Amino acid sequence: MLAGPLMMHLSYTLRRRFRGHWLPASSAVICSYVLVSLTSFPLPMEGSAHPRICPEVVERIMRPRPSSPCSHLLDDPKLCVAMVGLPARGKSYIAKKLAYYLNWVDMSARIFNLGEYRRRLVGAESPAEFFHPDNDAARETRRRLAMTAMDDMFAWMDSGGMVGIIDATNSTIQRRTEVVARCKERGIDTFFVESVCNDDEQVFKNIMQVKVRLVDYKAMKIEDAIADFKERIDYYKTRYIPLNPDMDASLSFITMVDVGRHFTIHSLQGYIQMRIVRYLVNLHLKPRVIYLSRHGESEYNVQQLIGGDSDLTPRGEQYALALREFMSKENVPNLEVWCSTMRRAIQTVRHFSRVQSWKALDELNAGECDGMTYEETKLRFPDMYDQRERDKYHTRYPRGESYADLVERLEPRLLELERVQNVLVVCHQAVARCLLAYFQNVDDIEAELPYMEVPLHTIIKITPLPTGCDIEMFPLGVNGVNTHRPRLSSSTSLSVHPKE
């Protein structure tokens, strides 16, 4: 049962190692066997007829490679994720979060929202009657819009997209059957994500926070908009048939009740579906705040040295006190405090109690460049330096990590960040960039993430909302060196502007 998903996991891992090339599962197993063999066999005695395996050989095998002209021959797995549920049940929220996550872990994802197709092709101001089950003309129009969205998804997948998310109600067996059939014609698997909300108060909150703000209701009074949308929901209820493990035995799906209170998971197929479920079961709608900060200024920061495990400078110690004072004024209930295992991070949170230290939050591993200046790395490793200037996201330090490796390392901590409520994370520049890129939903992760500006002695406050994340920056007034290195090209890097 697990053989297929495990093979896909190996294939996905090796895809990251080989600069975006997807290896078929069988090739992944073969490559993994070769690598294990190279590193597991005992070294022969001197004089043996067998050649000695050099560790550098293994390193070269796993080193990132330039894109191959044959990469188009390697098949990428495709998946259609189809949302299911009544209006105002959080489907779009879940779809957006899932797309953020998949793009962050290098699985290209795009949302195809049926409401946007309706507004663009039919018109925004569609009254509740447009959704009446007996309005045959409108029902056929909605079906055509759904098929148009799927056509666009297929075209996007043909150009390299991996996971298409159909954000619609898909509330009838007929519609879901049609979605599966069209995907099957193209050899694409379908996974349904159903959102059920039995909390009337939460449904009303969703209507007030999201629905009445839509362009559909810009000419209406709020009370009229609420009444119209509730009527729309009532029309959908007359035809809505929830997913059921007995009736839908052939389908793969997850049903989420009240976004986190209860789950039904049925017939997962493949590694991507397993990974999606692992992410979704950590989501919740409880109000929360995430505070993100780099450690205080360190001795290596002042000397412009890479990596290391140095202590804080006096200004770094001053920031540690300022950080504690700031968080005391925020007065956040049940605050968790996380930091890395490196001295400069631990010293920054020394004035907090109940601190959790995580190895996953350690700074990007600079390998043989640890303790050097950037100028020294250019002299000693000119090829790596030039490659990193061209592709900073994928290029590894010698015997170290790349940003792509760091994202993979951080994924379990990100899932935990989605699960907990209020947390302060004290980490490092590269780590903060990776986490901030996820919450900001950065468009081009590979191009923008490595150049995001995250200054020292500044707190980033992230407040997740139904429509995205509100992100504020609070410099605490403690001077510190600037460690940001902009890209050499003329294009500008992404940065968050401090809150005055």
XYZ file of C-alpha atoms in Angstrom:
500
model
C 0.000 0.000 0.000
C 2.765 2.480 0.899
C 5.164 1.450 -1.854
C 3.736 3.888 -4.406
C 3.711 6.948 -2.088
C 7.200 6.117 -0.812
C 8.512 5.877 -4.359
C 6.869 9.221 -5.164
C 8.499 10.691 -2.055
C 11.909 9.527 -3.272
C 11.164 10.918 -6.713
C 10.075 14.275 -5.291
C 13.148 14.501 -3.066
C 15.473 13.758 -5.960
C 13.609 16.281 -8.097
C 14.666 18.977 -5.634
C 18.211 17.643 -5.656
C 18.427 17.686 -9.441
C 17.329 21.297 -9.929
C 13.669 20.809 -10.740
C 13.916 17.670 -12.890
C 11.230 15.138 -12.079
C 12.491 11.563 -11.977
C 10.015 8.742 -12.528
C 9.471 6.714 -9.363
C 11.430 3.751 -10.734
C 14.417 6.005 -11.514
C 14.193 7.509 -8.048
C 14.444 4.084 -6.464
C 17.414 3.181 -8.668
C 19.198 6.467 -7.850
C 18.471 6.040 -4.153
C 19.831 2.487 -4.269
C 23.006 3.693 -5.971
C 23.509 6.477 -3.419
C 22.883 4.175 -0.473
C 25.254 1.657 -1.969
C 27.985 4.241 -2.455
C 27.746 5.442 1.127
C 27.034 2.121 2.867
C 29.619 -0.314 1.549
C 32.723 -0.675 3.732
C 35.861 0.815 2.262
C 38.204 -1.837 0.851
C 41.546 -2.624 2.395
C 44.673 -1.258 0.750
C 45.714 -3.438 -2.138
C 42.167 -4.562 -2.783
C 41.150 -5.012 -6.404
C 38.063 -2.909 -5.800
C 38.406 0.865 -6.194
C 37.864 3.063 -3.164
C 34.640 5.098 -3.256
C 35.475 8.746 -2.667
C 32.903 10.782 -0.642
C 33.312 13.654 -3.121
C 31.776 11.405 -5.776
C 28.581 11.149 -3.754
C 28.567 14.908 -3.213
C 28.925 15.548 -6.949
C 26.016 13.204 -7.674
C 23.738 15.165 -5.339
C 25.003 18.626 -6.356
C 22.478 20.829 -8.208
C 22.864 20.715 -11.990
C 21.893 23.194 -14.697
C 18.620 22.488 -16.472
C 18.923 19.773 -19.048
C 17.635 20.199 -22.605
C 15.925 16.834 -22.101
C 13.994 17.969 -19.036
C 10.752 18.221 -21.054
C 10.876 14.437 -21.488
C 10.555 13.859 -17.758
C 6.911 13.577 -16.654
C 5.578 15.801 -13.884
C 2.627 14.423 -11.902
C -0.528 16.507 -12.301
C -3.347 16.808 -9.803
C -6.702 18.565 -9.859
C -7.872 19.634 -6.409
C -11.619 20.365 -6.526
C -13.191 22.217 -3.626
C -16.639 21.087 -2.404
C -19.130 22.807 -0.118
C -21.815 25.420 0.342
C -20.999 29.123 -0.044
C -19.369 30.911 2.927
C -17.838 27.690 4.267
C -14.220 28.792 3.908
C -13.459 27.044 0.606
C -11.619 30.004 -0.896
C -9.646 30.512 2.317
C -8.548 26.860 2.280
C -7.763 27.002 -1.453
C -5.574 30.089 -1.012
C -3.697 28.617 1.946
C -3.127 25.376 0.060
C -1.837 27.222 -3.008
C 0.539 29.276 -0.826
C 1.911 26.091 0.706
C 2.289 24.104 -2.508
C 4.109 26.933 -4.278
C 6.334 27.374 -1.228
C 7.424 23.709 -1.358
C 8.119 23.940 -5.103
C 4.907 22.272 -6.332
C 3.499 24.856 -8.729
C -0.156 25.497 -7.897
C -2.817 27.868 -9.229
C -6.399 28.603 -8.205
C -9.208 28.724 -10.765
C -12.029 30.465 -8.924
C -15.438 30.021 -10.548
C -16.791 33.205 -8.973
C -14.096 35.204 -10.755
C -15.013 33.568 -14.074
C -18.680 34.471 -13.492
C -17.870 38.109 -12.697
C -15.561 38.430 -15.694
C -17.684 36.632 -18.302
C -21.262 37.143 -17.100
C -21.105 40.191 -14.866
C -20.513 40.857 -11.204
C -23.998 41.769 -10.113
C -25.654 38.349 -10.241
C -28.706 38.236 -7.927
C -29.640 35.175 -5.900
C -32.066 34.106 -8.660
C -29.043 33.313 -10.831
C -28.368 30.392 -8.467
C -31.960 29.132 -8.276
C -32.006 25.356 -8.967
C -34.938 25.755 -11.407
C -33.178 28.455 -13.445
C -32.088 26.132 -16.258
C -30.402 28.814 -18.347
C -28.323 30.062 -15.430
C -27.438 26.502 -14.427
C -26.135 25.790 -17.915
C -24.164 29.057 -17.840
C -22.549 28.017 -14.568
C -21.676 24.632 -16.044
C -20.028 26.285 -19.074
C -18.040 28.545 -16.771
C -16.851 25.509 -14.817
C -15.725 23.795 -18.027
C -13.956 26.976 -19.161
C -12.088 27.068 -15.841
C -11.060 23.441 -16.334
C -9.902 24.168 -19.898
C -7.730 26.971 -18.552
C -6.375 24.647 -15.859
C -5.454 22.013 -18.464
C -3.694 24.633 -20.593
C -1.758 25.833 -17.561
C -0.771 22.262 -16.712
C 0.400 21.709 -20.294
C 2.765 24.644 -19.796
C 4.273 23.085 -16.655
C 1.768 23.628 -13.845
C 1.417 20.802 -11.341
C -1.605 21.273 -9.033
C -4.715 23.083 -10.300
C -7.291 24.069 -7.678
C -10.903 24.425 -8.863
C -12.457 26.770 -6.305
C -16.202 26.180 -6.711
C -19.093 24.566 -4.837
C -19.007 21.303 -6.873
C -22.045 20.492 -4.767
C -23.718 17.804 -6.893
C -22.714 14.277 -7.807
C -23.222 15.154 -11.478
C -20.722 18.028 -11.367
C -18.119 16.019 -9.444
C -18.494 13.107 -11.874
C -17.928 15.481 -14.785
C -14.788 16.912 -13.150
C -13.346 13.426 -12.589
C -14.198 12.293 -16.124
C -12.556 15.296 -17.807
C -9.416 14.904 -15.700
C -9.282 11.163 -16.327
C -9.325 11.772 -20.096
C -6.018 13.582 -19.638
C -4.526 11.140 -17.148
C -4.891 13.611 -14.271
C -5.913 12.463 -10.798
C -8.641 14.326 -8.904
C -8.700 15.029 -5.178
C -11.721 16.654 -3.516
C -11.458 18.966 -0.515
C -14.835 19.463 1.148
C -15.398 22.193 3.721
C -18.365 21.776 6.066
C -19.262 24.427 8.638
C -21.971 23.657 11.169
C -21.295 26.810 13.159
C -23.911 29.397 12.137
C -21.965 32.131 13.885
C -18.852 31.346 11.849
C -20.882 31.268 8.613
C -22.307 34.710 9.403
C -18.811 35.955 10.198
C -17.593 34.668 6.817
C -20.443 36.489 5.076
C -19.670 39.749 6.879
C -15.866 39.576 6.492
C -15.711 38.397 2.888
C -18.930 38.030 0.934
C -20.636 41.396 1.445
C -17.337 43.056 0.426
C -17.402 41.399 -2.989
C -17.949 43.497 -6.083
C -21.264 41.595 -6.461
C -22.745 43.760 -3.711
C -21.001 47.093 -4.156
C -24.317 48.822 -5.032
C -26.276 47.207 -2.192
C -26.834 48.089 1.412
C -25.178 45.643 3.801
C -28.464 44.244 5.107
C -29.718 43.659 1.537
C -26.428 41.991 0.577
C -26.633 39.665 3.595
C -30.225 38.714 2.740
C -29.343 38.062 -0.911
C -26.335 35.899 -0.037
C -28.319 33.868 2.490
C -30.912 33.257 -0.215
C -28.109 32.070 -2.499
C -26.989 29.605 0.186
C -30.564 28.290 0.582
C -30.732 27.584 -3.159
C -27.490 25.623 -3.039
C -28.736 23.618 -0.044
C -31.569 22.170 -2.134
C -29.070 20.394 -4.435
C -26.020 19.931 -2.225
C -24.998 16.292 -1.645
C -22.028 15.980 0.740
C -19.216 13.561 0.014
C -19.752 10.137 1.544
C -17.244 7.256 1.844
C -19.936 4.730 0.864
C -21.578 6.623 -2.002
C -18.244 8.032 -3.251
C -16.092 4.969 -2.660
C -14.123 5.533 -5.874
C -13.196 9.136 -5.048
C -10.215 10.474 -3.117
C -11.181 13.228 -0.713
C -10.885 14.917 2.650
C -13.865 16.444 4.447
C -12.955 19.219 6.873
C -15.566 20.075 9.480
C -15.323 23.576 10.967
C -11.767 23.852 9.541
C -9.967 21.708 12.057
C -12.536 20.269 14.440
C -13.065 16.999 12.588
C -11.773 15.303 9.419
C -12.823 12.434 7.169
C -10.014 11.221 4.912
C -10.857 8.714 2.193
C -8.781 6.741 -0.307
C -5.640 8.835 -0.703
C -3.740 8.164 -3.926
C -0.110 9.173 -4.237
C 2.430 11.313 -2.500
C 1.030 14.738 -3.409
C -2.402 13.942 -1.946
C -0.761 12.655 1.234
C 1.251 15.839 1.507
C -1.816 18.017 0.948
C -3.706 16.219 3.706
C -0.774 16.565 6.088
C -0.953 20.317 5.524
C -4.734 20.698 5.710
C -5.118 18.892 9.038
C -3.020 21.628 10.662
C -5.227 24.544 9.568
C -7.626 26.336 11.896
C -9.593 29.593 12.022
C -8.816 30.655 15.570
C -7.532 34.243 15.890
C -3.762 34.250 16.229
C -0.617 36.317 15.789
C 2.861 35.259 14.671
C 5.838 37.437 15.585
C 8.988 36.946 13.544
C 12.387 38.379 14.464
C 16.006 37.857 13.670
C 18.409 37.454 16.563
C 20.111 40.534 17.938
C 23.228 41.827 16.238
C 26.063 39.294 16.526
C 29.845 39.590 16.396
C 29.875 37.893 12.988
C 27.299 40.420 11.713
C 29.632 43.275 12.602
C 32.589 41.549 10.930
C 30.449 40.746 7.835
C 31.203 37.035 8.208
C 28.941 34.250 6.954
C 27.318 31.793 9.353
C 29.184 30.919 12.520
C 27.873 30.613 16.061
C 29.030 33.870 17.582
C 27.718 35.781 20.597
C 25.646 38.958 20.607
C 27.276 42.353 20.559
C 26.299 44.926 23.219
C 23.735 46.304 20.742
C 22.426 42.777 20.252
C 22.015 42.453 24.027
C 20.182 45.784 24.029
C 17.782 44.435 21.398
C 17.118 41.332 23.514
C 15.867 43.616 26.315
C 13.856 45.744 23.870
C 12.264 42.616 22.402
C 11.115 41.449 25.831
C 9.692 44.887 26.611
C 7.839 45.043 23.288
C 6.258 41.624 23.759
C 5.218 42.525 27.329
C 3.300 45.502 25.949
C 1.661 43.322 23.293
C 0.276 41.189 26.142
C -0.450 38.190 23.919
C -2.126 35.292 25.773
C -0.534 31.835 25.757
C 2.490 33.020 23.795
C 4.951 30.353 22.709
C 8.574 31.391 22.131
C 10.680 29.517 19.592
C 14.315 30.015 18.688
C 17.099 28.173 16.904
C 19.841 26.214 18.667
C 22.482 28.841 17.850
C 23.953 31.024 20.609
C 22.955 34.358 19.144
C 19.290 33.292 18.962
C 19.286 31.718 22.424
C 20.878 34.843 23.912
C 18.210 37.003 22.227
C 15.393 35.183 24.053
C 17.188 34.790 27.396
C 14.684 37.163 29.059
C 11.709 34.930 28.171
C 10.540 31.852 30.034
C 9.347 28.591 28.462
C 11.475 28.878 25.317
C 11.549 26.030 22.788
C 14.767 25.652 20.824
C 14.539 23.983 17.402
C 17.407 22.769 15.214
C 15.199 23.287 12.148
C 15.322 27.059 12.770
C 19.131 27.221 12.528
C 20.610 29.497 9.889
C 21.319 28.303 6.353
C 24.324 25.966 6.521
C 27.212 27.705 4.734
C 29.336 24.546 4.686
C 32.954 25.256 3.808
C 32.160 28.975 3.521
C 31.233 29.240 7.192
C 33.197 32.059 8.821
C 34.272 33.653 5.529
C 33.402 37.019 4.050
C 31.586 37.047 0.697
C 34.762 38.325 -0.926
C 36.673 35.312 0.422
C 34.043 32.905 -0.947
C 34.419 34.554 -4.352
C 38.172 33.949 -4.319
C 38.071 30.389 -3.013
C 34.926 29.123 -4.765
C 34.526 31.311 -7.879
C 32.258 28.858 -9.728
C 29.926 28.514 -6.764
C 29.921 32.264 -6.219
C 28.992 32.985 -9.850
C 26.342 30.268 -9.856
C 24.869 31.631 -6.635
C 24.646 35.111 -8.120
C 22.686 33.639 -11.039
C 20.525 31.225 -9.013
C 20.756 31.953 -5.317
C 17.701 29.866 -4.457
C 19.030 26.528 -5.742
C 22.798 26.869 -5.416
C 24.349 25.157 -2.402
C 27.350 26.276 -0.459
C 30.089 23.600 -0.751
C 29.058 20.866 1.704
C 26.268 23.190 2.827
C 22.703 24.108 1.964
C 20.735 26.096 -0.581
C 17.542 28.046 0.060
C 15.619 25.159 -1.519
C 17.164 22.820 1.069
C 16.266 25.252 3.843
C 12.604 25.393 2.805
C 12.514 21.592 2.927
C 14.074 21.645 6.394
C 11.609 24.262 7.635
C 8.448 22.544 6.404
C 7.667 20.670 9.661
C 8.060 23.929 11.616
C 5.754 25.704 9.147
C 3.065 23.060 9.675
C 3.415 23.587 13.409
C 3.148 27.363 12.898
C -0.188 26.768 11.181
C -1.381 24.599 14.067
C -0.435 26.764 17.071
C -2.070 30.051 18.017
C 0.323 32.790 19.219
C 4.067 32.396 18.772
C 7.269 34.446 18.683
C 9.932 32.996 16.371
C 13.493 34.273 16.836
C 15.646 32.985 14.009
C 18.050 34.106 11.277
C 18.006 36.071 8.032
C 17.583 33.169 5.589
C 15.075 31.402 7.848
C 13.026 34.582 8.283
C 13.013 35.089 4.505
C 11.641 31.588 3.936
C 8.866 31.931 6.516
C 7.938 35.456 5.461
C 7.769 34.416 1.795
C 5.114 31.847 2.715
C 2.932 34.220 4.734
C 3.322 36.969 2.110
C 2.470 34.559 -0.711
C 5.458 35.710 -2.755
C 4.743 35.248 -6.461
C 8.145 34.048 -7.646
C 9.731 32.163 -4.753
C 12.962 31.307 -6.565
C 13.631 34.849 -7.769
C 12.381 36.907 -4.833
C 12.798 34.908 -1.616
C 16.641 35.031 -1.370
C 16.585 38.837 -1.649
C 13.791 39.743 0.765
C 14.951 42.422 3.156
C 14.626 41.401 6.808
C 16.554 43.960 8.899
C 18.071 43.369 12.309
C 16.348 44.647 15.452
C 12.912 44.644 13.835
C 9.806 42.670 14.761
C 7.511 41.426 11.995
C 3.933 40.953 13.168
C 1.882 38.551 11.026
C -1.887 38.398 11.556
C -3.605 35.709 9.423
C -6.991 36.854 8.075
C -9.631 35.218 5.832
C -8.369 37.324 2.919
C -4.636 36.830 3.519
C -2.150 38.080 6.098
C -1.767 41.534 7.595
C 1.989 42.118 7.946
C 3.463 44.969 9.986
C 7.084 45.782 10.834
C 8.199 47.420 14.074
C 11.825 48.637 14.296
C 12.667 48.796 18.011
C 15.069 51.725 17.792
C 18.291 49.787 18.413
C 21.002 50.450 15.828
C 22.464 47.479 13.999
C 24.560 46.714 10.935
C 22.905 46.177 7.589
C 23.512 42.583 6.429
C 21.291 42.751 3.335
C 23.018 42.022 0.016
C 20.844 43.107 -2.935
C 20.911 41.211 -6.192
C 23.375 42.454 -8.770
C 20.774 42.876 -11.493
C 18.792 46.060 -11.940
C 15.532 44.427 -10.820
C 14.384 45.381 -7.340
C 14.065 42.870 -4.509
C 10.987 42.351 -2.406
C 10.887 43.994 0.984
C 8.312 44.837 3.576
C 8.131 48.522 4.456
C 8.430 49.258 8.190
C 5.373 50.508 10.027
C 5.929 54.055 11.179
